[in-house]
């Protein structure tokens, strides 16, 4: 079993729909990252969470530390949101501060 | 403020050759981590350097190595290339991760796409 599990693997939505991507992890963490990767490869960090909820524009990220679960929501989705969304966790273990463990990603396609 | 710069962006090498990739972190950032991304394995941690010292290493063979210079720029080297080394190699820079790494944003480069033929 992977340390970080994402669902769904693939998601197709129509423009305007509300989208949720889920991430579950099995290790103790100091932080969880949501990343966006467009075709071509570059990765953009969307959020870094250690508790609660963060919002940036149409994107909302939540984390429940007790349940080891995080969600990324996109409100009013748009074709430009089409990308791969990756959940990554940073272990709480001392000495592993910068090591990120990644989920397999969710490929999102938003159509007109 | 310039972002994380990786060079080259694309590279084609032959089996058995060796390759060196470069990563220049954001100015003032002292930690550089390297990751390999393949369709089969996804993103995997290679190693992390902080203040010219390797702090962590992932589960990769000894053919994969790296170093960091005093200006925080980092290089990774892969010797005796195999077809399976074809991947996107990404680096990320962090300002000052600290021992627990709390509240430290990671900034990624565009990656180097390596093709081994």
PDB file of C-alpha atoms in Angstrom:
ATOM      1  CA  UNK A   1       0.000   0.000   0.000  1.00  0.00           C
ATOM      2  CA  UNK A   2       1.376   3.407  -0.974  1.00  0.00           C
ATOM      3  CA  UNK A   3       1.989   5.909   1.802  1.00  0.00           C
ATOM      4  CA  UNK A   4      -0.042   8.477  -0.149  1.00  0.00           C
ATOM      5  CA  UNK A   5      -3.217   7.527  -2.005  1.00  0.00           C
ATOM      6  CA  UNK A   6      -5.154   9.842  -4.289  1.00  0.00           C
ATOM      7  CA  UNK A   7      -8.584   9.522  -5.797  1.00  0.00           C
ATOM      8  CA  UNK A   8      -9.857   9.637  -8.388  1.00  0.00           C
ATOM      9  CA  UNK A   9      -7.025   8.879 -10.810  1.00  0.00           C
ATOM     10  CA  UNK A  10      -8.846  10.551 -13.676  1.00  0.00           C
ATOM     11  CA  UNK A  11     -11.583  13.135 -13.624  1.00  0.00           C
ATOM     12  CA  UNK A  12     -13.524  14.767 -16.412  1.00  0.00           C
ATOM     13  CA  UNK A  13     -15.764  17.720 -15.643  1.00  0.00           C
ATOM     14  CA  UNK A  14     -17.715  20.314 -17.514  1.00  0.00           C
ATOM     15  CA  UNK A  15     -16.852  23.956 -17.164  1.00  0.00           C
ATOM     16  CA  UNK A  16     -18.442  25.408 -14.049  1.00  0.00           C
ATOM     17  CA  UNK A  17     -18.601  22.180 -12.075  1.00  0.00           C
ATOM     18  CA  UNK A  18     -17.397  21.843  -8.497  1.00  0.00           C
ATOM     19  CA  UNK A  19     -14.485  19.400  -8.279  1.00  0.00           C
ATOM     20  CA  UNK A  20     -13.064  17.472  -5.356  1.00  0.00           C
ATOM     21  CA  UNK A  21      -9.816  15.514  -5.307  1.00  0.00           C
ATOM     22  CA  UNK A  22      -8.987  13.405  -2.278  1.00  0.00           C
ATOM     23  CA  UNK A  23      -5.710  12.416  -0.651  1.00  0.00           C
ATOM     24  CA  UNK A  24      -5.169   9.914   2.161  1.00  0.00           C
ATOM     25  CA  UNK A  25      -1.843   9.198   3.801  1.00  0.00           C
ATOM     26  CA  UNK A  26      -0.623   6.667   6.291  1.00  0.00           C
ATOM     27  CA  UNK A  27       2.391   8.328   7.930  1.00  0.00           C
ATOM     28  CA  UNK A  28       2.800  11.102  10.455  1.00  0.00           C
ATOM     29  CA  UNK A  29       3.380  14.323   8.596  1.00  0.00           C
ATOM     30  CA  UNK A  30       4.609  17.820   9.264  1.00  0.00           C
ATOM     31  CA  UNK A  31       2.987  19.243   6.128  1.00  0.00           C
ATOM     32  CA  UNK A  32       0.957  18.305   3.073  1.00  0.00           C
ATOM     33  CA  UNK A  33       1.364  19.932  -0.323  1.00  0.00           C
ATOM     34  CA  UNK A  34      -1.018  20.169  -3.227  1.00  0.00           C
ATOM     35  CA  UNK A  35       0.834  20.563  -6.507  1.00  0.00           C
ATOM     36  CA  UNK A  36      -0.300  21.240 -10.067  1.00  0.00           C
ATOM     37  CA  UNK A  37       1.517  19.904 -13.091  1.00  0.00           C
ATOM     38  CA  UNK A  38       0.689  21.038 -16.613  1.00  0.00           C
ATOM     39  CA  UNK A  39       1.773  19.237 -19.796  1.00  0.00           C
ATOM     40  CA  UNK A  40       5.434  20.087 -20.297  1.00  0.00           C
ATOM     41  CA  UNK A  41       6.277  19.072 -16.778  1.00  0.00           C
ATOM     42  CA  UNK A  42       6.710  22.136 -14.579  1.00  0.00           C
ATOM     43  CA  UNK A  43       5.200  21.804 -11.122  1.00  0.00           C
ATOM     44  CA  UNK A  44       3.527  24.646  -9.272  1.00  0.00           C
ATOM     45  CA  UNK A  45       2.898  24.497  -5.552  1.00  0.00           C
ATOM     46  CA  UNK A  46      -0.747  25.368  -4.875  1.00  0.00           C
ATOM     47  CA  UNK A  47      -0.974  24.908  -1.128  1.00  0.00           C
ATOM     48  CA  UNK A  48       1.033  23.789   1.849  1.00  0.00           C
ATOM     49  CA  UNK A  49      -1.086  22.708   4.813  1.00  0.00           C
ATOM     50  CA  UNK A  50      -0.390  21.495   8.291  1.00  0.00           C
ATOM     51  CA  UNK A  51      -3.906  22.029   9.658  1.00  0.00           C
ATOM     52  CA  UNK A  52      -7.316  23.424   8.807  1.00  0.00           C
ATOM     53  CA  UNK A  53      -8.190  25.023   5.519  1.00  0.00           C
ATOM     54  CA  UNK A  54      -6.672  27.388   2.969  1.00  0.00           C
ATOM     55  CA  UNK A  55      -8.292  29.242   0.091  1.00  0.00           C
ATOM     56  CA  UNK A  56      -6.760  30.876  -2.946  1.00  0.00           C
ATOM     57  CA  UNK A  57      -9.128  32.166  -5.588  1.00  0.00           C
ATOM     58  CA  UNK A  58     -11.280  29.266  -6.751  1.00  0.00           C
ATOM     59  CA  UNK A  59      -9.115  26.693  -4.997  1.00  0.00           C
ATOM     60  CA  UNK A  60      -9.743  25.420  -1.478  1.00  0.00           C
ATOM     61  CA  UNK A  61      -7.638  22.871   0.391  1.00  0.00           C
ATOM     62  CA  UNK A  62      -8.563  21.197   3.646  1.00  0.00           C
ATOM     63  CA  UNK A  63      -6.775  18.749   5.883  1.00  0.00           C
ATOM     64  CA  UNK A  64      -7.930  16.532   8.745  1.00  0.00           C
ATOM     65  CA  UNK A  65      -4.847  15.454  10.655  1.00  0.00           C
ATOM     66  CA  UNK A  66      -6.694  12.937  12.851  1.00  0.00           C
ATOM     67  CA  UNK A  67      -8.184  11.179   9.823  1.00  0.00           C
ATOM     68  CA  UNK A  68      -4.993  11.583   7.744  1.00  0.00           C
ATOM     69  CA  UNK A  69      -7.003  12.988   4.867  1.00  0.00           C
ATOM     70  CA  UNK A  70      -6.913  16.080   2.694  1.00  0.00           C
ATOM     71  CA  UNK A  71      -9.134  17.384  -0.085  1.00  0.00           C
ATOM     72  CA  UNK A  72      -8.577  19.866  -2.874  1.00  0.00           C
ATOM     73  CA  UNK A  73     -11.683  21.607  -4.175  1.00  0.00           C
ATOM     74  CA  UNK A  74     -12.005  23.657  -7.340  1.00  0.00           C
ATOM     75  CA  UNK A  75     -15.088  25.817  -7.554  1.00  0.00           C
ATOM     76  CA  UNK A  76     -16.468  26.952 -10.920  1.00  0.00           C
ATOM     77  CA  UNK A  77     -13.959  24.837 -12.852  1.00  0.00           C
ATOM     78  CA  UNK A  78     -12.500  26.153 -16.093  1.00  0.00           C
ATOM     79  CA  UNK A  79     -10.666  24.451 -18.989  1.00  0.00           C
ATOM     80  CA  UNK A  80      -7.437  26.149 -17.860  1.00  0.00           C
ATOM     81  CA  UNK A  81      -7.681  24.067 -14.653  1.00  0.00           C
ATOM     82  CA  UNK A  82      -6.967  20.968 -16.760  1.00  0.00           C
ATOM     83  CA  UNK A  83      -3.776  19.514 -15.322  1.00  0.00           C
ATOM     84  CA  UNK A  84      -2.487  16.768 -13.068  1.00  0.00           C
ATOM     85  CA  UNK A  85      -2.974  17.492  -9.375  1.00  0.00           C
ATOM     86  CA  UNK A  86      -0.547  15.819  -7.018  1.00  0.00           C
ATOM     87  CA  UNK A  87      -0.712  15.416  -3.269  1.00  0.00           C
ATOM     88  CA  UNK A  88       2.640  15.208  -1.466  1.00  0.00           C
ATOM     89  CA  UNK A  89       3.458  14.794   2.210  1.00  0.00           C
ATOM     90  CA  UNK A  90       6.481  15.698   4.244  1.00  0.00           C
ATOM     91  CA  UNK A  91       7.297  13.194   6.945  1.00  0.00           C
ATOM     92  CA  UNK A  92       7.370  14.310  10.549  1.00  0.00           C
ATOM     93  CA  UNK A  93      10.495  12.254  11.195  1.00  0.00           C
ATOM     94  CA  UNK A  94      13.523  14.300  12.184  1.00  0.00           C
ATOM     95  CA  UNK A  95      16.097  14.471   9.425  1.00  0.00           C
ATOM     96  CA  UNK A  96      13.624  13.928   6.623  1.00  0.00           C
ATOM     97  CA  UNK A  97      12.439  17.492   6.514  1.00  0.00           C
ATOM     98  CA  UNK A  98      12.690  18.054   2.809  1.00  0.00           C
ATOM     99  CA  UNK A  99      11.787  14.601   1.566  1.00  0.00           C
ATOM    100  CA  UNK A 100       8.407  14.639  -0.122  1.00  0.00           C
ATOM    101  CA  UNK A 101       6.389  11.481  -0.751  1.00  0.00           C
ATOM    102  CA  UNK A 102       3.954  11.835  -3.616  1.00  0.00           C
ATOM    103  CA  UNK A 103       0.594  10.448  -4.555  1.00  0.00           C
ATOM    104  CA  UNK A 104       0.125   9.144  -8.084  1.00  0.00           C
ATOM    105  CA  UNK A 105      -1.755  12.224  -9.172  1.00  0.00           C
ATOM    106  CA  UNK A 106      -5.243  13.007 -10.438  1.00  0.00           C
ATOM    107  CA  UNK A 107      -5.556  13.912 -14.090  1.00  0.00           C
ATOM    108  CA  UNK A 108      -8.276  16.530 -14.468  1.00  0.00           C
ATOM    109  CA  UNK A 109      -9.831  17.464 -17.780  1.00  0.00           C
ATOM    110  CA  UNK A 110     -12.337  20.299 -17.835  1.00  0.00           C
ATOM    111  CA  UNK A 111     -14.365  20.625 -21.016  1.00  0.00           C
ATOM    112  CA  UNK A 112     -16.460  23.470 -22.366  1.00  0.00           C
TER     113      UNK A 112
ATOM    114  CA  UNK B   1      12.879  37.203  -8.049  1.00  0.00           C
ATOM    115  CA  UNK B   2      14.064  34.429 -10.372  1.00  0.00           C
ATOM    116  CA  UNK B   3      12.565  30.999  -9.892  1.00  0.00           C
ATOM    117  CA  UNK B   4      14.270  27.628  -9.803  1.00  0.00           C
ATOM    118  CA  UNK B   5      16.282  27.106 -12.975  1.00  0.00           C
ATOM    119  CA  UNK B   6      17.093  23.691 -14.345  1.00  0.00           C
ATOM    120  CA  UNK B   7      19.402  23.081 -17.277  1.00  0.00           C
ATOM    121  CA  UNK B   8      19.266  21.644 -19.789  1.00  0.00           C
ATOM    122  CA  UNK B   9      15.527  21.333 -20.419  1.00  0.00           C
ATOM    123  CA  UNK B  10      15.890  18.389 -22.766  1.00  0.00           C
ATOM    124  CA  UNK B  11      18.620  15.833 -23.206  1.00  0.00           C
ATOM    125  CA  UNK B  12      19.091  12.718 -25.302  1.00  0.00           C
ATOM    126  CA  UNK B  13      21.814  10.269 -24.298  1.00  0.00           C
ATOM    127  CA  UNK B  14      22.889   6.790 -25.301  1.00  0.00           C
ATOM    128  CA  UNK B  15      22.909   3.775 -22.994  1.00  0.00           C
ATOM    129  CA  UNK B  16      26.148   3.561 -21.069  1.00  0.00           C
ATOM    130  CA  UNK B  17      26.863   7.277 -21.181  1.00  0.00           C
ATOM    131  CA  UNK B  18      26.781   9.539 -18.181  1.00  0.00           C
ATOM    132  CA  UNK B  19      24.874  12.774 -17.707  1.00  0.00           C
ATOM    133  CA  UNK B  20      25.002  15.808 -15.435  1.00  0.00           C
ATOM    134  CA  UNK B  21      21.956  17.940 -14.709  1.00  0.00           C
ATOM    135  CA  UNK B  22      22.021  21.333 -13.041  1.00  0.00           C
ATOM    136  CA  UNK B  23      19.658  23.120 -10.671  1.00  0.00           C
ATOM    137  CA  UNK B  24      19.957  26.712  -9.505  1.00  0.00           C
ATOM    138  CA  UNK B  25      17.656  27.351  -6.553  1.00  0.00           C
ATOM    139  CA  UNK B  26      15.924  30.585  -5.712  1.00  0.00           C
ATOM    140  CA  UNK B  27      18.369  33.107  -4.346  1.00  0.00           C
ATOM    141  CA  UNK B  28      18.688  32.673  -0.590  1.00  0.00           C
ATOM    142  CA  UNK B  29      17.380  29.110  -0.600  1.00  0.00           C
ATOM    143  CA  UNK B  30      19.823  26.639   0.886  1.00  0.00           C
ATOM    144  CA  UNK B  31      18.141  23.297   0.310  1.00  0.00           C
ATOM    145  CA  UNK B  32      17.800  21.517  -3.023  1.00  0.00           C
ATOM    146  CA  UNK B  33      15.951  18.241  -3.496  1.00  0.00           C
ATOM    147  CA  UNK B  34      15.914  16.122  -6.617  1.00  0.00           C
ATOM    148  CA  UNK B  35      13.042  13.968  -7.872  1.00  0.00           C
ATOM    149  CA  UNK B  36      12.561  11.529 -10.724  1.00  0.00           C
ATOM    150  CA  UNK B  37       9.214  11.287 -12.507  1.00  0.00           C
ATOM    151  CA  UNK B  38       8.363   8.355 -14.754  1.00  0.00           C
ATOM    152  CA  UNK B  39       4.979   7.186 -16.084  1.00  0.00           C
ATOM    153  CA  UNK B  40       5.309   3.904 -14.202  1.00  0.00           C
ATOM    154  CA  UNK B  41       6.629   5.034 -10.824  1.00  0.00           C
ATOM    155  CA  UNK B  42       5.378   8.605 -10.593  1.00  0.00           C
ATOM    156  CA  UNK B  43       7.427  11.099  -8.620  1.00  0.00           C
ATOM    157  CA  UNK B  44      10.158   9.656  -6.442  1.00  0.00           C
ATOM    158  CA  UNK B  45      12.631  11.322  -4.139  1.00  0.00           C
ATOM    159  CA  UNK B  46      16.268  11.034  -5.201  1.00  0.00           C
ATOM    160  CA  UNK B  47      18.235  13.081  -2.673  1.00  0.00           C
ATOM    161  CA  UNK B  48      18.394  16.329  -0.782  1.00  0.00           C
ATOM    162  CA  UNK B  49      21.292  18.696  -0.241  1.00  0.00           C
ATOM    163  CA  UNK B  50      21.572  21.372   2.378  1.00  0.00           C
ATOM    164  CA  UNK B  51      24.635  23.559   2.874  1.00  0.00           C
ATOM    165  CA  UNK B  52      26.700  21.363   0.547  1.00  0.00           C
ATOM    166  CA  UNK B  53      25.861  18.176   2.482  1.00  0.00           C
ATOM    167  CA  UNK B  54      23.614  15.337   1.413  1.00  0.00           C
ATOM    168  CA  UNK B  55      20.941  15.031   4.106  1.00  0.00           C
ATOM    169  CA  UNK B  56      18.652  12.395   2.653  1.00  0.00           C
ATOM    170  CA  UNK B  57      18.817   9.828  -0.088  1.00  0.00           C
ATOM    171  CA  UNK B  58      16.052   7.867  -1.743  1.00  0.00           C
ATOM    172  CA  UNK B  59      16.121   4.262  -2.920  1.00  0.00           C
ATOM    173  CA  UNK B  60      18.159   4.668  -6.069  1.00  0.00           C
ATOM    174  CA  UNK B  61      21.313   2.833  -7.125  1.00  0.00           C
ATOM    175  CA  UNK B  62      24.746   4.324  -6.637  1.00  0.00           C
ATOM    176  CA  UNK B  63      24.800   5.383 -10.303  1.00  0.00           C
ATOM    177  CA  UNK B  64      22.755   8.356  -9.156  1.00  0.00           C
ATOM    178  CA  UNK B  65      24.782  10.942  -7.295  1.00  0.00           C
ATOM    179  CA  UNK B  66      24.741  14.625  -6.635  1.00  0.00           C
ATOM    180  CA  UNK B  67      26.482  17.532  -5.045  1.00  0.00           C
ATOM    181  CA  UNK B  68      25.843  21.066  -3.953  1.00  0.00           C
ATOM    182  CA  UNK B  69      28.139  24.028  -4.293  1.00  0.00           C
ATOM    183  CA  UNK B  70      28.743  26.890  -1.899  1.00  0.00           C
ATOM    184  CA  UNK B  71      26.319  29.095  -3.864  1.00  0.00           C
ATOM    185  CA  UNK B  72      23.611  26.418  -3.309  1.00  0.00           C
ATOM    186  CA  UNK B  73      23.541  25.386  -6.953  1.00  0.00           C
ATOM    187  CA  UNK B  74      23.244  21.638  -7.250  1.00  0.00           C
ATOM    188  CA  UNK B  75      24.135  19.051  -9.841  1.00  0.00           C
ATOM    189  CA  UNK B  76      23.033  15.484 -10.162  1.00  0.00           C
ATOM    190  CA  UNK B  77      24.923  12.895 -12.124  1.00  0.00           C
ATOM    191  CA  UNK B  78      23.777   9.583 -13.540  1.00  0.00           C
ATOM    192  CA  UNK B  79      26.490   7.233 -14.745  1.00  0.00           C
ATOM    193  CA  UNK B  80      26.176   4.209 -17.018  1.00  0.00           C
ATOM    194  CA  UNK B  81      22.767   5.270 -18.263  1.00  0.00           C
ATOM    195  CA  UNK B  82      20.055   2.664 -18.729  1.00  0.00           C
ATOM    196  CA  UNK B  83      16.896   2.903 -20.807  1.00  0.00           C
ATOM    197  CA  UNK B  84      14.874   2.989 -17.574  1.00  0.00           C
ATOM    198  CA  UNK B  85      16.571   6.215 -16.542  1.00  0.00           C
ATOM    199  CA  UNK B  86      14.509   8.040 -19.148  1.00  0.00           C
ATOM    200  CA  UNK B  87      12.425  10.402 -17.048  1.00  0.00           C
ATOM    201  CA  UNK B  88      11.650  13.958 -16.077  1.00  0.00           C
ATOM    202  CA  UNK B  89      14.085  15.070 -13.390  1.00  0.00           C
ATOM    203  CA  UNK B  90      12.800  17.835 -11.152  1.00  0.00           C
ATOM    204  CA  UNK B  91      14.505  19.826  -8.488  1.00  0.00           C
ATOM    205  CA  UNK B  92      12.900  21.829  -5.710  1.00  0.00           C
ATOM    206  CA  UNK B  93      14.380  24.524  -3.541  1.00  0.00           C
ATOM    207  CA  UNK B  94      13.464  25.354   0.030  1.00  0.00           C
ATOM    208  CA  UNK B  95      14.714  28.378   1.919  1.00  0.00           C
ATOM    209  CA  UNK B  96      15.701  26.809   5.206  1.00  0.00           C
ATOM    210  CA  UNK B  97      13.957  23.535   5.942  1.00  0.00           C
ATOM    211  CA  UNK B  98      15.045  23.152   9.541  1.00  0.00           C
ATOM    212  CA  UNK B  99      15.061  19.792  11.261  1.00  0.00           C
ATOM    213  CA  UNK B 100      11.293  19.375  11.359  1.00  0.00           C
ATOM    214  CA  UNK B 101      10.641  21.056   8.043  1.00  0.00           C
ATOM    215  CA  UNK B 102       7.493  22.707   9.238  1.00  0.00           C
ATOM    216  CA  UNK B 103       5.955  25.534   7.242  1.00  0.00           C
ATOM    217  CA  UNK B 104       8.502  25.391   4.456  1.00  0.00           C
ATOM    218  CA  UNK B 105       7.258  25.944   0.937  1.00  0.00           C
ATOM    219  CA  UNK B 106       8.929  24.018  -1.877  1.00  0.00           C
ATOM    220  CA  UNK B 107       9.464  25.659  -5.265  1.00  0.00           C
ATOM    221  CA  UNK B 108       9.963  23.437  -8.285  1.00  0.00           C
ATOM    222  CA  UNK B 109      11.887  23.954 -11.481  1.00  0.00           C
ATOM    223  CA  UNK B 110      10.579  23.128 -14.961  1.00  0.00           C
ATOM    224  CA  UNK B 111      12.534  19.906 -15.014  1.00  0.00           C
ATOM    225  CA  UNK B 112      15.010  18.252 -17.349  1.00  0.00           C
ATOM    226  CA  UNK B 113      13.535  15.631 -19.631  1.00  0.00           C
ATOM    227  CA  UNK B 114      16.137  12.929 -20.184  1.00  0.00           C
ATOM    228  CA  UNK B 115      15.703  10.370 -22.925  1.00  0.00           C
ATOM    229  CA  UNK B 116      18.077   7.408 -23.032  1.00  0.00           C
ATOM    230  CA  UNK B 117      18.239   5.576 -26.354  1.00  0.00           C
TER     231      UNK B 117
END
